[in-house]
CSV table of C-alpha atoms and ligand atoms in Angstrom, one decimal:
chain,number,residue,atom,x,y,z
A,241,UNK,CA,-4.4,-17.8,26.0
A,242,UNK,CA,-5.0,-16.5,22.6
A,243,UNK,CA,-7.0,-18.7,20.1
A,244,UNK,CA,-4.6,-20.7,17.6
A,245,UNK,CA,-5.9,-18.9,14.0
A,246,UNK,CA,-6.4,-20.8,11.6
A,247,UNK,CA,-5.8,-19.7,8.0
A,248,UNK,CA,-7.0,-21.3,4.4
A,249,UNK,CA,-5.2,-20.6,1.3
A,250,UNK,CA,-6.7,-20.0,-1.9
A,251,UNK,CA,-5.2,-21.4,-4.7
A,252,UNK,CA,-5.6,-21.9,-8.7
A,253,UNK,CA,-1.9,-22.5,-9.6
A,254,UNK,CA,1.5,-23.6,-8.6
A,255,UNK,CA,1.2,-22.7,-5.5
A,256,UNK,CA,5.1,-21.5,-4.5
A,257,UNK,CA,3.5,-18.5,-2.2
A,258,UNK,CA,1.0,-21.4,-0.2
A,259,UNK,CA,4.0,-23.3,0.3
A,260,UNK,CA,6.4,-20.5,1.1
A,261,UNK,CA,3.6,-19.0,3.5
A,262,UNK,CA,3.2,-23.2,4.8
A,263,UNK,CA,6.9,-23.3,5.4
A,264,UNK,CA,7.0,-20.0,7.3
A,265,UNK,CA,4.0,-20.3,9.9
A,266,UNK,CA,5.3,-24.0,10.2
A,267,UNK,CA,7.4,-23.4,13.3
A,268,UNK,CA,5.5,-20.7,14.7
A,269,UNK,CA,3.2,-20.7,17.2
A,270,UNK,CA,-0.5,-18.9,17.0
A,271,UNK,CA,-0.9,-19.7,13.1
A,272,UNK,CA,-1.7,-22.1,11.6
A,273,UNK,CA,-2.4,-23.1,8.0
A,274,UNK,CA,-5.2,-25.4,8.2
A,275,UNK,CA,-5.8,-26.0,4.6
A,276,UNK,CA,-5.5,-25.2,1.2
A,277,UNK,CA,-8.2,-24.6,-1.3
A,278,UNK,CA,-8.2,-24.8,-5.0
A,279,UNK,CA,-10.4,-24.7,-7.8
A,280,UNK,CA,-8.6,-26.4,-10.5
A,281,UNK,CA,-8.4,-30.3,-10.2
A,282,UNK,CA,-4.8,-30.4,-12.0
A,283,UNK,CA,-3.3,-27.6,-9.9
A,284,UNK,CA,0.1,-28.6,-8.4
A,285,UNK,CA,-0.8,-26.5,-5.2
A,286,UNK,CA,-2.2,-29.9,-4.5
A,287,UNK,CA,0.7,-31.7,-5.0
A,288,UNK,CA,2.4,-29.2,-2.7
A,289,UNK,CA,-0.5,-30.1,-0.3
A,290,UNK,CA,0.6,-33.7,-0.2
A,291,UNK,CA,3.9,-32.9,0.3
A,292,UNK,CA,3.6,-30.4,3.6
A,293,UNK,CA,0.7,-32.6,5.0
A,294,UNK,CA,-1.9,-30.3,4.9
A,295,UNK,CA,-5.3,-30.7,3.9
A,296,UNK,CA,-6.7,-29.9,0.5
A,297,UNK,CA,-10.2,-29.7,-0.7
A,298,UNK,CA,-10.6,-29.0,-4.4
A,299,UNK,CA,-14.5,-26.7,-5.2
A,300,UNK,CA,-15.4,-26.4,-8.9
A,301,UNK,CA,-17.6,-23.1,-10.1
A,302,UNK,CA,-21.0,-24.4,-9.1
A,303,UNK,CA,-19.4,-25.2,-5.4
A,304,UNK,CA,-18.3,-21.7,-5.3
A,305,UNK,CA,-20.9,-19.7,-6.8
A,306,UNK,CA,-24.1,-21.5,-6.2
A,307,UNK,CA,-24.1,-23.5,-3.2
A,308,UNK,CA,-22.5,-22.7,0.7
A,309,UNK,CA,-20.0,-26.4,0.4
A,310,UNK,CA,-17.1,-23.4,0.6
A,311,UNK,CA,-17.9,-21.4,3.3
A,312,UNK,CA,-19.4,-24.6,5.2
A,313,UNK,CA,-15.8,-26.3,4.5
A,314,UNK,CA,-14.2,-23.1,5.9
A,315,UNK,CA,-16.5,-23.6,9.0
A,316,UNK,CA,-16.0,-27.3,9.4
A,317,UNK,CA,-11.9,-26.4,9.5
A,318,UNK,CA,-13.2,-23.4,11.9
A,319,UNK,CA,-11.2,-21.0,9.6
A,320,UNK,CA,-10.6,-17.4,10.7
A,321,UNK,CA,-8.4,-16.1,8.3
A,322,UNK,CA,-8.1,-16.6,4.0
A,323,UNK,CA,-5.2,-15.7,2.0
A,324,UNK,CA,-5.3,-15.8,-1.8
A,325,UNK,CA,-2.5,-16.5,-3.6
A,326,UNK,CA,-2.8,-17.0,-7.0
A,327,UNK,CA,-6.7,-17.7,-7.1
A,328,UNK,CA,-7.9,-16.9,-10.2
A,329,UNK,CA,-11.6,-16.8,-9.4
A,330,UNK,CA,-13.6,-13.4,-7.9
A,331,UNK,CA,-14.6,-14.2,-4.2
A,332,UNK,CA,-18.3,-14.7,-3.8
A,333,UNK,CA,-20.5,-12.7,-1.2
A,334,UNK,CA,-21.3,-15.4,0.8
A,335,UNK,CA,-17.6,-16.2,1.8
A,336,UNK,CA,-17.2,-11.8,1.7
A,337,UNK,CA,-19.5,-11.9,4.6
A,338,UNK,CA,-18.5,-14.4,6.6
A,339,UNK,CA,-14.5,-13.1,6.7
A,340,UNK,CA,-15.1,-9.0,6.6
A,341,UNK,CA,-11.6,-7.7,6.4
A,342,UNK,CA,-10.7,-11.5,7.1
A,343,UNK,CA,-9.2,-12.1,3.5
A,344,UNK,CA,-6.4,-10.5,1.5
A,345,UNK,CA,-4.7,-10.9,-2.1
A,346,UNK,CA,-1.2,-10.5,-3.2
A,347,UNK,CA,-1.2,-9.0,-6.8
A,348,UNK,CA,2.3,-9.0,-8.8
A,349,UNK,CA,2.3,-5.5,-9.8
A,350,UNK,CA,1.9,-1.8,-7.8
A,351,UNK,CA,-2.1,-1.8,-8.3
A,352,UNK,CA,-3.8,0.4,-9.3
A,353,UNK,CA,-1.6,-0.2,-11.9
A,354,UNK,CA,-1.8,-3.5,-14.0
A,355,UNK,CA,-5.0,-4.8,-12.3
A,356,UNK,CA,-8.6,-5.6,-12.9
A,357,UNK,CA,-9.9,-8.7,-15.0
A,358,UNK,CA,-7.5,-10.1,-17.5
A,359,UNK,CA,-4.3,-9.0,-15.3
A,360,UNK,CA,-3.2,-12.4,-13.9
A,361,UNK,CA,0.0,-14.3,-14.2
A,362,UNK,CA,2.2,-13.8,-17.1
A,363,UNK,CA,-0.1,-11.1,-18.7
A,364,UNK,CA,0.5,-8.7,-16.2
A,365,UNK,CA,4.1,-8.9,-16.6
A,366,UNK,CA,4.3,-8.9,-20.2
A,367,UNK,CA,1.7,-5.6,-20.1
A,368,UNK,CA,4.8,-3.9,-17.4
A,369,UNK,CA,7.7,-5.3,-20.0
A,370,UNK,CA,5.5,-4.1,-23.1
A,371,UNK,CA,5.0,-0.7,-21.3
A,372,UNK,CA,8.8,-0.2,-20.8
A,373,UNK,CA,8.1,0.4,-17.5
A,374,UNK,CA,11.5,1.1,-14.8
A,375,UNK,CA,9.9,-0.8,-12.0
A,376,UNK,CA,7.0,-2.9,-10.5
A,377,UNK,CA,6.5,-4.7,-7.7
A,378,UNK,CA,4.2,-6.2,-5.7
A,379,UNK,CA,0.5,-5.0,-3.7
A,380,UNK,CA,-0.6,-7.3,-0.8
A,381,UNK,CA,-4.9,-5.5,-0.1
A,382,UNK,CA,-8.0,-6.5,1.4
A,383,UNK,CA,-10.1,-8.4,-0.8
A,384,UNK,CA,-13.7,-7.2,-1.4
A,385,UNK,CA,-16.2,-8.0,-4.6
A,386,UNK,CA,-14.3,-6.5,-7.5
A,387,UNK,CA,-10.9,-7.6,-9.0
A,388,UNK,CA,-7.6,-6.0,-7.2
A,389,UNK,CA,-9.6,-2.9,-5.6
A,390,UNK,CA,-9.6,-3.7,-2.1
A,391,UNK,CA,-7.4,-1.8,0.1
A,392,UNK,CA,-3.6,-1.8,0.0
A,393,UNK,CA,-2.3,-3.3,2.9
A,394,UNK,CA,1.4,-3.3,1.6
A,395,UNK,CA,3.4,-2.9,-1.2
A,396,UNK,CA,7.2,-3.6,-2.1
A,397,UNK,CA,9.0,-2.5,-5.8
A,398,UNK,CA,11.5,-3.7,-7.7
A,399,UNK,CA,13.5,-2.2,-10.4
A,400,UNK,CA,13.5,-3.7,-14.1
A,401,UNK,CA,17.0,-3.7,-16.3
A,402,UNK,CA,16.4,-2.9,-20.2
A,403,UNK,CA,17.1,-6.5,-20.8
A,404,UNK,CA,14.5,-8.2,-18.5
A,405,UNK,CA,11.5,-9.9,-19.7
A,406,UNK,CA,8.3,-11.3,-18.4
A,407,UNK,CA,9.8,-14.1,-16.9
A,408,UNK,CA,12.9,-12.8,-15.7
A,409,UNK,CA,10.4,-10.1,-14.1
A,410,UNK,CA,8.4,-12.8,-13.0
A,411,UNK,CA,11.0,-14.1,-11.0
A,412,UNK,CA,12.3,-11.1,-9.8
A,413,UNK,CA,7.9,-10.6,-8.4
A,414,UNK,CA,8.2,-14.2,-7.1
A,415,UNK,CA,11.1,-13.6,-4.3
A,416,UNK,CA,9.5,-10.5,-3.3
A,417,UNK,CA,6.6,-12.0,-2.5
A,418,UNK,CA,8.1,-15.0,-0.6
A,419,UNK,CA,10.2,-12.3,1.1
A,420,UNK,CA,6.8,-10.3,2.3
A,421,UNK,CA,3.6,-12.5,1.9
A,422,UNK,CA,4.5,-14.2,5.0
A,423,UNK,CA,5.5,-11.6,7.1
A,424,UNK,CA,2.5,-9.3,6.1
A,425,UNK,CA,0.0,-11.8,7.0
A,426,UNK,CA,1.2,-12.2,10.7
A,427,UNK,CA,1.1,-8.5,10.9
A,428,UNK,CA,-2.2,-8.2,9.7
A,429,UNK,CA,-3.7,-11.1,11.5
A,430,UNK,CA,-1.7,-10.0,14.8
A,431,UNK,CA,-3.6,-6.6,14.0
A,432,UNK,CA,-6.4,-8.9,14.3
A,433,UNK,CA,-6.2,-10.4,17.4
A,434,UNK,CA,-5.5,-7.0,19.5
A,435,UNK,CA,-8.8,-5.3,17.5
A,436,UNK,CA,-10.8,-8.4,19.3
B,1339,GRF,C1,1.8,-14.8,-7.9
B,1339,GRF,O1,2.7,-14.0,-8.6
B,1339,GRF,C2,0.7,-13.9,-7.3
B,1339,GRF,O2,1.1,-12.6,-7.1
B,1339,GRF,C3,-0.3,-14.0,-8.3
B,1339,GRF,O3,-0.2,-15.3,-8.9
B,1339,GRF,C4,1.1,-15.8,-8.7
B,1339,GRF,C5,0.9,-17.1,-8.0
B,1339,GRF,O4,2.1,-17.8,-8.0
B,1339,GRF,N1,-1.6,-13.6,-7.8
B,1339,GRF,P1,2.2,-19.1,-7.1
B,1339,GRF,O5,1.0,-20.0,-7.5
B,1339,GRF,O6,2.2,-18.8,-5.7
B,1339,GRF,O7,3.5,-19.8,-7.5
């Protein structure tokens, strides 16, 4: 039998995506979310956490950028897979190394467009709205040690009506990324498990 794989999700934020992802591997069997990981101590990804019953293990900058506690943690959980949604911070080289083509992103624009550093959240939809752009969407890639450059895995559009704005766009990202995230991910880690 195939080894169960166990997934952590990377969070800085709200969290809807780690729940919606939660939610969707819930009943399945071969996945499993074994944890969530944040980097902000008031993030209500924790609160979601709680709620699902799923571990949750908040690292601050020195955690992440001077010592090993992350990639020990991920070892401890015996975590093959990481997902980011909505981490803010760049992934250092110690956790790079120990998941090669073992973590992705989901970015809420069609990267290469509206990416890099400062392109997170509400700013990249307000840049798309400012821009007048007719659509955007979202870009699920591979993370490596730069901002939004990995490869593209996936990406999805949507169209924008003269009257939207950043939050209506927003909202508009949101569902397509609860719509795909999930789905994506099973692909990519069933993609995974043949390779081996
Ligand atoms: C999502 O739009 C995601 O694409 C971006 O940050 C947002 C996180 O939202 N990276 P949430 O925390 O999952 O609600």
């Amino acid at each position: 039998m195939e080894k169960e794989i166990n997934i952590a999700i990377f969070g800085s934020g709200n969290g809807s995506n780690a729940q919606r992802i939660s939610e969707y591997f819930a009943d399945k069997e071969g996945i499993k979310i074994a944890t969530f990981v944040v980097n902000k101590k008031d993030a209500y990804m924790i609160e979601r956490a709680k709620n699902l019953g799923i571990p949750c293990r908040v690292f601050g900058r020195n955690d992440f950028y001077n010592t090993n506690n992350v990639t020990d943690y991920l070892k401890e959980m015996d975590i093959d897979f990481v997902v980011l949604a909505g981490f803010l911070w760049l992934v250092p080289e110690n956790i790079l190394q120990t998941y090669p083509r073992r973590i992705v992103n989901i970015h809420p624009a069609l990267l290469p467009l509206y990416g890099g550093k400062g392109m997170y959240g509400m700013n990249v939809h307000q840049a798309v709205i400012d821009n007048k752009e007719q659509e955007s969407g979202i870009t699920i890639h591979f993370v490596d040690e730069k901002y939004d450059e990995g490869t593209t895995i996936f990406q999805a559009k949507c169209n924008i009506a003269p009257d939207d704005t950043a939050e209506t766009l927003a909202q508009k990202i949101h569902l397509l990324e609860y719509e795909h995230f999930p789905v994506v991910i099973e692909q990519v880690v069933g993609n995974l498990q043949h390779n081996n």
